[in-house]
């Protein structure tokens, strides 16, 4: 079976591509490592900036996106693609068990959490170090937690944890936040969140489980100890492009070079969502990318006279 398009990734970009692709009559397969669609929104407690769906839960939005694609008959498969290879007019996509074939490919593999790189971080992963407050926050009911970062994710994580943790420290390396003002104001108005600004985590300590952090104030150089039961790292994202051979050209950070039209350096291969070079990484811009990518796929299929099997 040769698909018109195979979409790698079932986040908002991939699912939107599936919806637009099915509506355009394309023979489309969505391949994702996870059977659950939604990508990063699955680890988001609440999405409050997607038009028309105020305060929707991340999990619920993921389910709704998938339901929509299912209703249109999109085909899904679980698998991790290790290489993309051009062969005559088609691309071969290899997973451990299956090789898929398609006339075009949309890479919508998204991005994942970035590590802090502090001593003790890797050793304590799952033992007090977490990258997902909505997944692990419940383990710290009435305990003391810290969040590291100054973006929207760190702010949202701090607010989420403050509902159940006794005390939350929000540690940020500057004295101004990168995240949205509306979230900063909420954080500042929350009694059990304490801001630890101009500070970096030097190390994460504890015998088996995390029990403290060494914090350095970058202005005074003073180092202090902060006793915590858990630390949530929210220092940004990194593109999921490190596990695949045959990818198009990328920038230094590993994002696939592509504009709004999703065109990459390889004709017939498109990039959509957080994985591509872009200004703003949000659910809505990912969804928009998915739609644009399908438009470009159709143009490519027409130009190559590949539209019908
Ligand atoms: P982000 O916006 O890139 O913020 C990362 C934060 O981590 C920054 O404050 C950065 O500090 C800090 N940081 C980076 N490396 C660090 C290090 N080594 N040590 C200490 N701090 C470090 O990332 P994000 O919060 O994960 O968000 C990712 C994307 O998703 C963003 O585009 C964001 O807007 C979007 N998002 C949006 C929403 C929403 O709109 N509601 C919700 C979630 C996510 P500096 O500020 O000093 O660089």
Tab-separated table of C-alpha atoms and ligand atoms in Angstrom, residues 49 114 116 149-153 156 172-174 178 180 234-236 281-282, ligand 1:
chain	number	residue	atom	x	y	z
A	49	UNK	CA	-5.903	29.969	24.839
A	114	UNK	CA	14.834	19.959	27.899
A	116	UNK	CA	18.681	21.193	33.157
A	149	UNK	CA	12.026	27.860	34.757
A	150	UNK	CA	10.398	31.135	33.813
A	151	UNK	CA	8.215	30.297	30.805
A	152	UNK	CA	4.533	29.468	30.547
A	153	UNK	CA	5.103	25.847	31.460
A	156	UNK	CA	1.463	26.808	34.936
A	172	UNK	CA	14.090	31.349	37.801
A	173	UNK	CA	17.479	32.516	36.567
A	174	UNK	CA	16.313	36.101	35.907
A	178	UNK	CA	9.295	34.874	29.848
A	180	UNK	CA	2.478	35.446	29.891
A	234	UNK	CA	10.402	23.305	33.065
A	235	UNK	CA	13.275	24.953	31.218
A	236	UNK	CA	11.948	24.698	27.696
A	281	UNK	CA	4.855	27.332	19.471
A	282	UNK	CA	1.247	26.973	20.569
B	1	LIG	P1	10.175	28.599	27.241
B	1	LIG	O1	9.080	29.548	26.990
B	1	LIG	O2	11.284	28.459	26.243
B	1	LIG	O3	10.814	28.973	28.647
B	1	LIG	C1	11.905	28.266	29.175
B	1	LIG	C2	12.294	28.915	30.481
B	1	LIG	O4	13.331	28.142	31.070
B	1	LIG	C3	12.809	30.337	30.313
B	1	LIG	O5	12.297	31.166	31.323
B	1	LIG	C4	14.320	30.172	30.421
B	1	LIG	O6	14.938	31.277	31.035
B	1	LIG	C5	14.443	28.993	31.355
B	1	LIG	N1	15.655	28.226	31.109
B	1	LIG	C6	16.101	27.702	29.934
B	1	LIG	N2	17.247	27.023	30.115
B	1	LIG	C7	17.530	27.124	31.426
B	1	LIG	C8	18.601	26.634	32.231
B	1	LIG	N3	19.580	25.896	31.726
B	1	LIG	N4	18.590	26.936	33.550
B	1	LIG	C9	17.594	27.671	34.083
B	1	LIG	N5	16.548	28.154	33.375
B	1	LIG	C10	16.527	27.878	32.058
B	1	LIG	O7	9.652	27.084	27.454
B	1	LIG	P2	8.296	26.489	28.042
B	1	LIG	O8	7.802	27.245	29.203
B	1	LIG	O9	8.548	25.033	28.186
B	1	LIG	O10	7.284	26.686	26.855
B	1	LIG	C11	7.553	26.063	25.590
B	1	LIG	C12	6.620	26.659	24.539
B	1	LIG	O11	5.284	26.263	24.776
B	1	LIG	C13	6.647	28.181	24.561
B	1	LIG	O12	6.556	28.608	23.238
B	1	LIG	C14	5.418	28.520	25.345
B	1	LIG	O13	4.891	29.792	25.069
B	1	LIG	C15	4.463	27.420	24.910
B	1	LIG	N6	3.415	27.212	25.929
B	1	LIG	C16	2.361	28.058	25.938
B	1	LIG	C17	1.377	27.935	26.896
B	1	LIG	C18	0.236	28.874	26.913
B	1	LIG	O14	0.175	29.744	26.067
B	1	LIG	N7	-0.678	28.782	27.846
B	1	LIG	C19	1.452	26.930	27.851
B	1	LIG	C20	2.525	26.084	27.818
B	1	LIG	C21	3.515	26.252	26.852
B	1	LIG	P3	15.048	32.696	30.264
B	1	LIG	O15	13.687	33.278	30.295
B	1	LIG	O16	16.050	33.430	31.086
B	1	LIG	O17	15.543	32.355	28.892
